């Protein structure tokens, strides 16, 4: 009988929440962030998907709206406005009339157990609009509406006091219905100019359809891959990486490239058949995620990718075996762990658009790398003889390397990492849009936006297309644009500077200072997807992540050797005719030059050696074309003439300057870290 009483008690409690009525407000504004997040996490029901666009435009209706760019389809949490004067799109639904009869309606299309609403003000650089209080109503047919109740009265929920902070209102008693309406009651009025504007997300669990009418139409919500689909904080991320290493110790290695401002290590997972060592002829690849700490999907995708490669390697997947055998892969899942921890504490729906974006010091690492573009373009304008201009390995400016330079600890660590490993190809993963951008990211004349191509424009377009065309969402011609720009018009790829001007980007720095080509992938409209979205996001991106890595094997590669001794020649310059961007051989003399299929005339030069040229034909195959070069040392008479004129053999001044400034950057970084450690010890003693 005790067992029956226990069962009856909890069975009744389980049934109570699905009854209608008795709705009480949860006023979260002004409470501690952890309180609101705890309420959201224990809510169990996920967002319907206004922010992630899972809810389609036709499912949103409104009592009225001011214009198309402020229609009900714009009433989505975190949607962003246009920034240009006269832009048709703005960041909210705005009612045409200013009275208490206005509403925004969401059609869940199925009976849904509604549990809460998240509200946000209008995103606009021209206007300030927020809803202070609101009511909620439910219906099964849009004819008969029932209000959320607080005892015997209609519940009044607390809305926003600013335009960006999301505010959570959980219903004390969840309600089952198909339709839900948000009905503003008070708003910021600013005299006669105050409009009713809001962005929203609705929380609810869709109930099973007994007739199974919609079963065949349902979007997939699971992945066939058995991976750890959840959001991982710093400790959980470190633990997962350790588990992957223990499962695949022969092909993995975990190492740190430095620390964040808050002393969190920047961990990298290396995957290779010979981890820990560069292998002659094997290209180095990197993925970097979490530069903006609140753009979290990239972090989870890289953790998924580690698990996937390990599992598939053990299963004998030939594609993965080949990738691991022929490529040295480096995965940095969190470049900005400090920012991530801030966003993680708030949670996926309550972090907002900007919380956690910057480093702990408030630095946007997306524009924190040295601006090498300006120096390059100035030199081009001043130099009449183009043959004297360098077009690669631009040195870091002197002022950038000082201790006082406004450079994040994380940026310094990544630059040092770039210098220590001869990366060939990479991508940094962001969120908030669906597009792949390629360099240059900085406009030549500091224009807000202007197409600014590199000499390798055609290959960068190939790289961007390789990812975008295999991404299940980007390649969908019927998808809705995320915010205010329709990248479908550009086939979901765009020159970074043609989108917006970003001086000091990692893409530009990587291209101008190292051998590495790099693009930026904007993975999703939602910067911080709900945990329920992670399996389908992995399905959307799995093939893209693999295909893009495989592009590191496109083009030519080889070894530059001394003809007499056979020894590899480091720092030899590889020039491709008609492409005004050179690369250099690395320590053992090996090199990789990414190129599209075609016939190329390649010339190699090195100090103390005679130049050597040959034609190299790039095919469409997975493997690159092998183009080795053997260089002959200059005749003694010519060497003597050089010694007589210059006093010594010619050296690459730019390379020496580059190495010296890198050493200085490392020294200043070490000094900064030592001061921080000493300060932390003093604080601990106090």
XYZ file of C-alpha atoms in Angstrom:
686
model
C 0.000 0.000 0.000
C 2.923 2.352 0.698
C 4.214 1.744 -2.809
C 0.781 2.517 -4.274
C 0.516 5.715 -2.233
C 3.996 6.784 -3.384
C 3.108 6.069 -7.031
C -0.237 7.878 -6.795
C 1.363 10.950 -5.193
C 3.970 11.436 -7.910
C 1.644 10.402 -10.712
C -0.767 13.190 -9.700
C 2.127 15.690 -9.444
C 3.246 14.709 -12.926
C -0.235 15.286 -14.352
C -0.874 18.625 -12.691
C 1.374 20.753 -14.930
C -0.551 19.901 -18.100
C -3.796 21.408 -16.796
C -4.798 24.835 -18.025
C -5.278 27.909 -15.897
C -3.642 28.962 -12.644
C -0.766 30.717 -14.398
C 1.415 32.832 -12.128
C 4.153 35.219 -13.163
C 7.846 34.591 -12.670
C 9.558 37.971 -12.385
C 13.184 37.318 -13.251
C 14.389 40.797 -14.105
C 16.776 42.080 -11.485
C 17.370 38.647 -9.908
C 20.733 36.934 -9.964
C 21.564 35.415 -13.336
C 22.074 32.010 -11.744
C 18.521 32.060 -10.347
C 16.992 32.660 -13.776
C 19.256 30.104 -15.389
C 18.411 27.503 -12.750
C 14.708 28.077 -13.415
C 15.290 27.691 -17.145
C 17.377 24.538 -16.798
C 14.811 22.860 -14.531
C 12.040 23.884 -16.924
C 12.895 20.889 -19.146
C 10.948 22.175 -22.152
C 13.177 23.614 -24.898
C 12.584 26.739 -26.995
C 10.150 26.285 -29.869
C 12.794 27.827 -32.118
C 11.979 31.463 -32.900
C 15.660 32.326 -32.575
C 16.980 29.256 -34.382
C 14.389 29.721 -37.193
C 12.883 26.311 -36.495
C 9.629 28.265 -36.184
C 8.873 29.454 -39.717
C 7.709 32.935 -40.689
C 4.178 31.732 -41.508
C 3.790 30.504 -37.909
C 4.052 34.084 -36.616
C 1.137 36.526 -36.746
C 0.445 39.905 -35.158
C -2.454 42.226 -34.507
C -0.711 44.883 -36.640
C 2.766 45.958 -37.701
C 4.352 49.219 -38.802
C 5.988 47.929 -41.993
C 7.367 44.770 -43.565
C 10.765 45.197 -41.912
C 9.071 45.264 -38.505
C 6.570 42.478 -39.176
C 5.809 39.521 -36.880
C 8.557 37.464 -38.574
C 11.048 39.902 -36.995
C 9.853 39.211 -33.437
C 12.559 36.621 -32.815
C 14.915 36.556 -29.826
C 18.295 38.143 -30.633
C 17.417 39.057 -34.230
C 19.671 41.921 -35.343
C 18.765 45.114 -37.163
C 20.418 46.561 -40.238
C 23.089 49.202 -39.656
C 22.701 51.268 -42.812
C 20.523 54.372 -42.963
C 17.157 53.496 -44.463
C 17.654 49.730 -44.008
C 14.315 47.964 -44.504
C 14.951 45.471 -41.682
C 14.988 46.359 -38.023
C 15.368 44.157 -34.979
C 11.884 43.459 -33.598
C 8.193 43.173 -34.287
C 6.640 46.611 -33.840
C 2.862 47.126 -33.668
C 1.282 49.798 -35.843
C -0.988 50.954 -33.016
C -0.101 51.910 -29.447
C -2.726 50.275 -27.242
C -3.188 47.229 -25.017
C -4.966 45.253 -27.740
C -1.767 44.483 -29.686
C -0.354 40.959 -29.717
C 2.279 38.683 -31.262
C 1.023 35.149 -31.915
C 2.956 31.899 -32.333
C 1.397 28.822 -33.916
C 3.175 25.737 -32.548
C 1.225 23.664 -35.140
C 0.783 20.890 -32.578
C -0.600 20.687 -29.069
C 2.208 22.009 -26.931
C 2.836 22.218 -23.219
C 3.804 25.902 -22.944
C 5.998 26.615 -19.934
C 7.418 30.109 -20.393
C 8.327 33.126 -22.488
C 11.588 35.054 -22.914
C 11.276 38.697 -23.925
C 13.754 41.213 -25.315
C 13.539 44.809 -26.531
C 14.122 46.170 -30.022
C 17.571 45.914 -31.625
C 18.056 49.231 -33.412
C 20.675 51.946 -33.703
C 17.905 54.473 -34.391
C 15.204 53.688 -31.806
C 14.780 52.584 -28.180
C 11.718 50.409 -27.583
C 10.968 47.929 -24.805
C 7.854 46.282 -23.377
C 7.718 46.668 -19.576
C 4.806 44.315 -18.795
C 2.720 41.813 -20.754
C 0.014 39.176 -20.565
C -0.070 35.715 -22.140
C -3.054 33.972 -23.722
C -3.631 30.473 -25.129
C -5.957 28.928 -27.690
C -6.578 25.744 -29.644
C -8.433 27.384 -32.541
C -7.589 31.157 -32.430
C -11.296 31.841 -31.705
C -11.515 31.148 -27.998
C -8.623 32.525 -25.927
C -7.855 31.846 -22.295
C -5.516 34.079 -20.304
C -2.767 32.978 -17.969
C -4.137 33.450 -14.490
C -2.608 34.493 -11.199
C -5.200 33.137 -8.834
C -8.450 34.814 -9.826
C -6.767 37.573 -11.836
C -4.976 37.687 -15.201
C -1.248 37.255 -14.702
C 0.910 40.266 -15.511
C 4.480 39.339 -16.440
C 7.475 41.578 -16.081
C 9.249 42.474 -19.314
C 12.341 44.514 -20.142
C 14.081 47.576 -18.776
C 16.692 47.648 -21.553
C 16.726 46.511 -25.164
C 19.276 43.665 -24.989
C 18.923 41.724 -21.721
C 16.630 38.698 -22.223
C 14.072 38.371 -19.412
C 12.562 35.021 -18.500
C 8.938 34.536 -17.428
C 8.139 30.943 -16.433
C 4.518 29.918 -15.926
C 3.780 28.526 -12.487
C 1.360 26.096 -14.103
C 2.231 25.120 -17.707
C -0.631 25.176 -20.207
C -1.437 22.855 -23.129
C -2.599 24.599 -26.307
C -1.626 25.080 -29.954
C -1.433 28.877 -30.078
C 0.128 31.381 -27.698
C -0.128 35.178 -27.730
C 2.066 37.785 -26.067
C -0.036 40.824 -25.231
C 1.961 43.974 -24.172
C 0.393 46.042 -21.396
C 2.967 48.788 -20.803
C 5.992 49.991 -22.728
C 8.581 52.730 -22.960
C 6.618 55.604 -24.478
C 9.042 58.541 -24.895
C 6.215 61.016 -25.262
C 4.135 60.174 -28.321
C 6.949 58.290 -30.078
C 7.091 55.114 -28.014
C 6.245 52.050 -30.111
C 5.265 48.568 -28.908
C 8.235 46.462 -30.032
C 9.592 43.136 -28.837
C 11.658 40.084 -29.638
C 10.653 36.777 -28.080
C 11.252 33.084 -27.585
C 8.611 30.616 -26.389
C 9.404 27.591 -24.246
C 7.302 24.480 -24.746
C 7.238 20.716 -25.149
C 5.420 19.504 -28.245
C 3.065 16.667 -27.293
C 3.009 13.388 -29.240
C 0.579 13.304 -32.161
C -1.692 10.261 -31.605
C -2.729 10.193 -35.251
C 0.898 10.369 -36.476
C -0.297 12.654 -39.257
C 2.759 14.866 -38.931
C 5.296 12.121 -38.254
C 6.641 12.025 -41.792
C 6.967 15.811 -41.812
C 8.913 16.002 -38.573
C 12.425 17.395 -38.812
C 15.145 15.041 -37.524
C 16.165 15.848 -33.966
C 18.745 13.136 -33.379
C 22.055 12.073 -34.869
C 23.056 8.548 -35.757
C 26.474 9.248 -34.223
C 26.763 8.419 -30.530
C 28.462 11.585 -29.305
C 28.263 13.672 -26.149
C 25.695 16.237 -27.275
C 25.589 18.877 -24.535
C 27.206 22.155 -23.603
C 30.529 21.625 -21.842
C 31.983 24.136 -19.414
C 35.756 24.354 -19.000
C 36.125 21.372 -16.642
C 33.757 19.212 -18.685
C 35.564 20.127 -21.916
C 38.911 19.148 -20.411
C 37.431 15.880 -19.141
C 35.935 15.008 -22.535
C 39.242 15.668 -24.304
C 40.975 13.392 -21.803
C 38.423 10.629 -22.448
C 38.979 10.871 -26.217
C 42.744 10.670 -25.697
C 42.379 7.597 -23.484
C 40.204 5.903 -26.104
C 42.597 6.703 -28.959
C 46.045 7.191 -27.364
C 47.957 6.260 -30.518
C 46.514 9.033 -32.669
C 45.819 11.842 -30.183
C 47.738 14.287 -28.021
C 46.494 17.089 -25.769
C 48.677 20.154 -25.339
C 48.285 23.760 -24.235
C 49.356 26.814 -26.235
C 49.057 29.265 -23.344
C 46.596 30.680 -20.842
C 43.666 33.063 -20.814
C 43.589 36.201 -18.671
C 41.896 34.140 -15.919
C 44.595 31.447 -16.164
C 42.487 28.888 -18.022
C 44.661 26.838 -20.347
C 44.013 26.973 -24.093
C 43.894 23.253 -24.819
C 44.451 21.782 -28.267
C 43.688 18.252 -29.403
C 46.159 16.954 -31.976
C 45.066 14.050 -34.167
C 47.694 12.303 -36.281
C 49.202 8.885 -36.853
C 52.404 10.282 -35.322
C 51.227 12.817 -32.696
C 53.715 15.284 -31.318
C 55.987 15.477 -34.348
C 55.905 17.122 -37.760
C 56.285 14.500 -40.485
C 58.066 15.405 -43.725
C 55.483 16.063 -46.430
C 52.469 15.928 -44.088
C 50.434 19.170 -44.018
C 49.321 20.778 -40.749
C 45.667 21.773 -40.371
C 43.862 23.720 -37.635
C 40.319 24.537 -36.546
C 39.879 27.340 -33.993
C 36.567 27.893 -32.189
C 35.311 30.121 -29.417
C 37.197 33.305 -30.312
C 33.962 34.970 -29.249
C 33.092 33.141 -26.040
C 29.318 33.330 -26.520
C 29.431 31.794 -30.017
C 29.448 28.290 -28.664
C 28.412 25.972 -31.495
C 31.945 25.779 -32.901
C 33.243 24.648 -29.515
C 30.754 21.779 -29.357
C 31.306 20.810 -33.002
C 35.053 20.460 -32.440
C 34.460 18.340 -29.346
C 32.077 16.228 -31.447
C 34.686 16.044 -34.216
C 37.328 14.687 -31.817
C 34.968 11.954 -30.656
C 33.815 11.165 -34.197
C 37.329 10.795 -35.648
C 38.377 8.578 -32.744
C 35.316 6.327 -33.076
C 35.478 6.069 -36.859
C 39.233 5.433 -36.818
C 38.693 2.487 -34.468
C 35.893 1.203 -36.731
C 38.222 1.283 -39.747
C 36.407 4.038 -41.696
C 38.692 4.380 -44.761
C 38.028 8.076 -45.206
C 39.003 8.818 -41.596
C 41.995 6.465 -41.740
C 43.324 8.327 -44.766
C 42.710 11.732 -43.185
C 44.547 10.791 -39.987
C 47.381 9.096 -41.859
C 48.029 11.982 -44.252
C 47.196 15.047 -42.135
C 48.289 16.460 -38.789
C 45.082 17.953 -37.350
C 44.945 20.493 -34.508
C 41.633 21.392 -32.842
C 41.414 24.399 -30.480
C 37.805 24.295 -29.198
C 37.958 27.376 -26.959
C 40.178 30.363 -27.741
C 38.233 32.521 -25.266
C 37.377 30.269 -22.294
C 36.861 33.263 -19.971
C 34.115 34.668 -22.185
C 32.519 31.247 -22.581
C 32.265 30.718 -18.836
C 30.363 34.005 -18.496
C 27.882 33.066 -21.233
C 27.565 29.476 -19.968
C 26.468 30.650 -16.501
C 23.578 32.576 -18.045
C 22.531 29.776 -20.367
C 21.619 29.437 -24.016
C 18.565 31.696 -24.056
C 19.536 34.233 -21.392
C 23.097 35.118 -22.392
C 21.929 37.666 -24.963
C 23.784 38.729 -28.074
C 27.020 40.085 -26.553
C 27.660 38.613 -23.075
C 30.901 36.602 -23.255
C 31.851 37.843 -26.718
C 34.954 39.662 -25.502
C 37.928 38.522 -23.456
C 37.864 39.125 -19.707
C 39.768 42.366 -20.393
C 37.096 43.483 -22.846
C 39.132 42.802 -25.998
C 37.475 41.646 -29.213
C 39.991 39.087 -30.437
C 38.403 39.100 -33.880
C 40.263 42.369 -34.538
C 43.149 41.982 -32.081
C 45.825 40.612 -34.406
C 48.459 42.908 -35.870
C 47.229 45.024 -38.793
C 49.641 44.010 -41.556
C 47.370 45.147 -44.391
C 47.984 48.877 -43.876
C 51.761 48.498 -44.057
C 51.472 46.372 -47.197
C 49.233 48.840 -49.016
C 51.360 51.823 -47.969
C 54.460 50.093 -49.366
C 52.654 49.395 -52.628
C 51.686 53.056 -52.978
C 55.213 54.329 -52.251
C 57.268 51.768 -54.160
C 57.576 52.250 -57.919
C 59.486 49.023 -58.530
C 57.071 46.186 -57.707
C 59.888 43.615 -57.876
C 61.357 45.047 -54.650
C 58.181 44.563 -52.663
C 57.674 41.640 -50.319
C 54.272 39.973 -50.580
C 54.482 37.433 -47.766
C 55.855 37.005 -44.222
C 55.144 40.613 -43.293
C 56.806 41.435 -39.950
C 54.831 42.245 -36.824
C 54.956 46.016 -36.142
C 57.340 46.989 -33.336
C 54.667 48.658 -31.193
C 52.510 45.524 -31.262
C 55.121 43.473 -29.369
C 55.468 45.707 -26.289
C 54.058 44.826 -22.873
C 51.755 47.844 -23.021
C 50.226 46.854 -26.350
C 46.474 46.234 -26.162
C 46.877 42.566 -27.070
C 44.952 39.813 -25.292
C 46.837 36.969 -23.639
C 44.864 34.599 -25.838
C 45.875 36.440 -29.026
C 49.534 36.344 -28.031
C 49.259 32.606 -27.412
C 47.699 31.937 -30.824
C 50.362 34.012 -32.629
C 53.090 32.002 -30.899
C 51.248 28.808 -31.899
C 51.100 29.966 -35.525
C 54.854 30.461 -35.470
C 55.699 27.129 -33.894
C 53.737 24.934 -36.326
C 53.827 25.305 -40.148
C 50.059 25.371 -40.695
C 48.873 25.117 -44.289
C 45.119 25.537 -43.903
C 42.696 26.511 -41.158
C 39.295 27.922 -40.321
C 37.939 29.792 -37.332
C 34.388 28.977 -36.315
C 31.950 31.711 -35.278
C 28.174 32.044 -34.888
C 25.303 34.453 -35.394
C 25.068 34.083 -39.194
C 25.161 31.439 -41.917
C 27.990 32.310 -44.303
C 31.664 31.582 -44.994
C 33.933 34.628 -45.321
C 37.412 34.752 -46.804
C 40.203 37.402 -46.766
C 40.889 40.123 -46.979
C 38.713 41.166 -44.045
C 40.035 44.744 -44.085
C 39.168 47.298 -46.745
C 42.028 49.131 -48.393
C 40.785 52.677 -47.736
C 38.957 51.984 -44.447
C 35.619 51.999 -46.222
C 32.758 50.421 -44.212
C 32.608 47.645 -46.807
C 34.310 47.018 -50.139
C 35.357 43.898 -52.043
C 39.069 43.535 -51.243
C 40.507 40.353 -52.768
C 43.836 38.666 -52.103
C 46.030 37.406 -54.969
C 44.574 33.960 -54.133
C 40.961 35.073 -54.552
C 39.964 32.100 -56.732
C 41.301 29.529 -54.297
C 39.730 31.244 -51.291
C 36.395 31.161 -53.094
C 36.928 27.442 -53.669
C 37.649 26.910 -49.952
C 34.585 28.869 -48.851
C 32.392 27.022 -51.356
C 33.732 23.648 -50.203
C 32.282 24.298 -46.746
C 29.130 26.195 -47.693
C 27.989 23.827 -50.455
C 28.220 20.758 -48.203
C 26.538 22.388 -45.198
C 22.946 21.165 -45.002
C 21.505 24.507 -43.923
C 23.614 26.876 -46.043
C 22.977 24.815 -49.162
C 19.205 24.861 -48.639
C 17.822 27.312 -51.255
C 14.614 27.781 -49.261
C 16.204 28.800 -45.982
C 15.328 32.097 -44.336
C 18.071 34.752 -43.909
C 19.205 35.054 -40.292
C 18.983 38.788 -39.666
C 19.165 41.584 -42.229
C 21.435 40.339 -45.022
C 20.553 37.596 -47.489
C 23.759 35.629 -48.101
C 21.906 33.199 -50.350
C 22.423 35.818 -53.060
C 26.171 35.220 -52.749
C 25.912 31.401 -52.569
C 26.612 31.723 -48.844
C 30.201 32.907 -49.312
C 31.511 36.462 -49.264
C 34.754 38.397 -49.175
C 35.088 39.496 -45.544
C 35.740 43.153 -46.368
C 32.686 43.164 -48.625
C 30.553 42.294 -45.579
C 32.141 44.690 -43.079
C 35.585 46.135 -42.427
C 37.648 44.225 -39.799
C 41.238 45.470 -39.324
C 43.537 43.038 -37.529
C 41.621 39.845 -38.268
C 43.146 36.398 -37.773
C 42.449 35.509 -41.417
C 44.443 38.456 -42.786
C 47.251 38.023 -40.259
C 47.532 34.325 -41.062
C 47.718 34.960 -44.819
C 50.229 37.825 -44.638
C 52.448 36.568 -41.808
C 52.517 32.788 -42.308
C 51.996 30.170 -45.015
C 48.490 29.390 -43.771
C 45.246 30.110 -45.651
C 42.252 30.645 -43.386
C 38.530 31.416 -43.631
C 35.784 32.250 -41.122
C 32.716 30.027 -40.879
C 29.565 31.536 -39.380
C 27.815 28.354 -38.287
C 24.284 29.288 -37.258
C 21.828 32.134 -36.803
C 21.688 31.311 -33.100
C 24.991 32.019 -31.336
C 24.153 29.788 -28.380
C 21.809 26.999 -29.592
C 19.776 25.124 -27.034
C 21.194 21.726 -26.120
C 18.305 20.065 -27.977
C 19.594 21.609 -31.235
C 23.140 20.195 -30.967
C 22.540 16.767 -32.605
C 20.984 18.280 -35.740
C 23.667 20.986 -35.870
C 26.274 18.222 -35.915
C 24.434 16.555 -38.790
C 24.339 19.898 -40.611
C 28.094 20.428 -40.277
C 29.747 16.996 -40.117
C 30.353 16.620 -43.848
C 31.442 20.263 -44.172
C 34.041 19.874 -41.418
C 35.515 16.805 -43.116
C 35.394 18.149 -46.678
C 37.086 21.388 -45.661
C 39.921 19.519 -43.919
C 40.478 17.479 -47.068
C 41.189 20.668 -49.037
C 44.608 20.853 -47.348
C 45.662 18.226 -49.896
C 44.769 20.333 -52.924
C 47.565 21.980 -54.925
C 51.269 21.144 -54.972
C 53.760 20.023 -52.350
C 57.335 18.895 -52.280
C 60.770 19.244 -50.738
C 63.443 21.832 -51.576
C 66.874 20.166 -51.391
C 70.515 21.004 -51.945
C 71.480 19.295 -55.207
C 74.892 18.207 -53.924
C 74.143 17.164 -50.345
C 70.450 16.295 -50.552
C 69.792 18.277 -47.371
C 66.493 20.140 -47.048
C 66.640 23.910 -47.498
C 64.572 25.979 -45.073
C 63.130 29.425 -45.902
C 63.310 28.881 -49.661
C 60.780 31.123 -51.449
C 58.200 29.408 -53.655
C 56.769 31.712 -56.336
C 53.825 30.834 -58.570
C 53.709 32.800 -61.792
C 50.800 35.290 -62.033
C 49.911 34.906 -58.317
C 51.564 37.706 -56.367
C 51.829 35.869 -53.057
C 54.751 33.625 -52.155
C 55.254 31.029 -49.437
C 58.361 29.543 -47.804
C 59.694 26.079 -47.137
C 59.854 24.986 -43.495
C 62.644 23.509 -41.376
C 63.195 20.273 -43.326
C 62.732 21.925 -46.711
C 59.172 20.701 -47.307
C 56.431 23.050 -48.532
C 52.734 23.085 -49.506
C 51.199 25.520 -51.978
C 47.395 25.486 -52.120
C 46.174 25.899 -55.713
C 43.139 25.168 -57.849
C 43.486 22.612 -60.643
C 45.547 23.907 -63.568
C 49.046 24.293 -65.030
C 51.450 26.510 -63.054
C 54.972 27.790 -63.581
C 56.737 27.590 -60.211
C 60.075 29.180 -59.326
C 62.067 28.497 -56.158
C 64.783 30.791 -54.825
C 67.002 30.573 -51.740
C 69.961 32.561 -50.467
C 73.237 31.286 -51.831
C 71.511 29.175 -54.505
C 70.623 29.614 -58.136
C 66.869 29.855 -58.864
C 65.088 26.834 -60.300
C 61.814 26.762 -62.256
C 59.488 24.036 -63.485
C 55.868 23.474 -64.504
C 53.542 21.749 -62.062
C 50.142 20.399 -63.116
C 47.447 20.297 -60.407
C 44.763 17.655 -60.877
C 41.326 17.199 -59.257
C 42.550 14.247 -57.196
C 42.516 14.071 -53.398
C 46.294 13.982 -53.299
C 48.449 16.997 -54.259
C 50.891 17.082 -57.146
C 54.469 16.380 -56.029
C 56.862 19.097 -57.190
C 60.328 18.649 -55.680
C 63.155 21.094 -56.384
C 66.917 20.641 -56.271
C 68.886 23.869 -56.019
C 72.501 24.391 -57.059
C 74.743 26.584 -54.963
C 76.015 29.773 -56.580
C 79.493 29.630 -58.211
C 82.365 30.673 -55.942
C 83.151 33.665 -58.160
C 79.632 35.041 -57.651
C 79.798 34.422 -53.912
C 83.108 36.265 -53.719
C 81.592 39.197 -55.614
C 78.689 39.303 -53.144
C 81.083 39.184 -50.213
C 83.161 41.987 -51.718
C 80.178 44.251 -52.326
C 78.166 43.576 -49.164
C 80.710 42.211 -46.751
C 78.646 39.053 -46.149
C 76.121 36.777 -47.778
C 72.740 38.479 -48.359
C 70.103 37.750 -45.733
C 66.343 38.177 -45.709
C 65.988 41.266 -43.549
C 62.258 40.872 -43.267
C 62.583 37.317 -41.978
C 65.142 38.310 -39.338
C 62.946 41.208 -38.244
C 59.959 38.884 -38.054
C 61.832 36.401 -35.859
C 63.208 39.114 -33.572
C 59.789 40.664 -32.983
C 58.239 37.295 -32.338
C 60.875 36.647 -29.669
C 60.068 40.036 -28.138
C 56.350 39.235 -28.187
C 57.038 35.989 -26.333
C 59.260 37.742 -23.782
C 56.670 40.437 -23.052
C 53.937 37.805 -22.814
C 56.035 35.859 -20.299
C 56.634 39.016 -18.253
C 52.899 39.795 -18.214
C 52.068 36.251 -17.085
C 54.701 36.381 -14.332
C 53.294 39.665 -12.999
C 49.778 38.213 -13.001
C 50.942 35.061 -11.178
C 52.740 37.150 -8.544
C 49.650 39.336 -8.076
C 47.469 36.247 -7.701
C 49.793 34.826 -5.033
C 49.749 38.107 -3.103
C 45.961 38.224 -3.287
C 45.752 34.626 -2.059
C 47.998 35.396 0.928
C 45.847 38.421 1.814
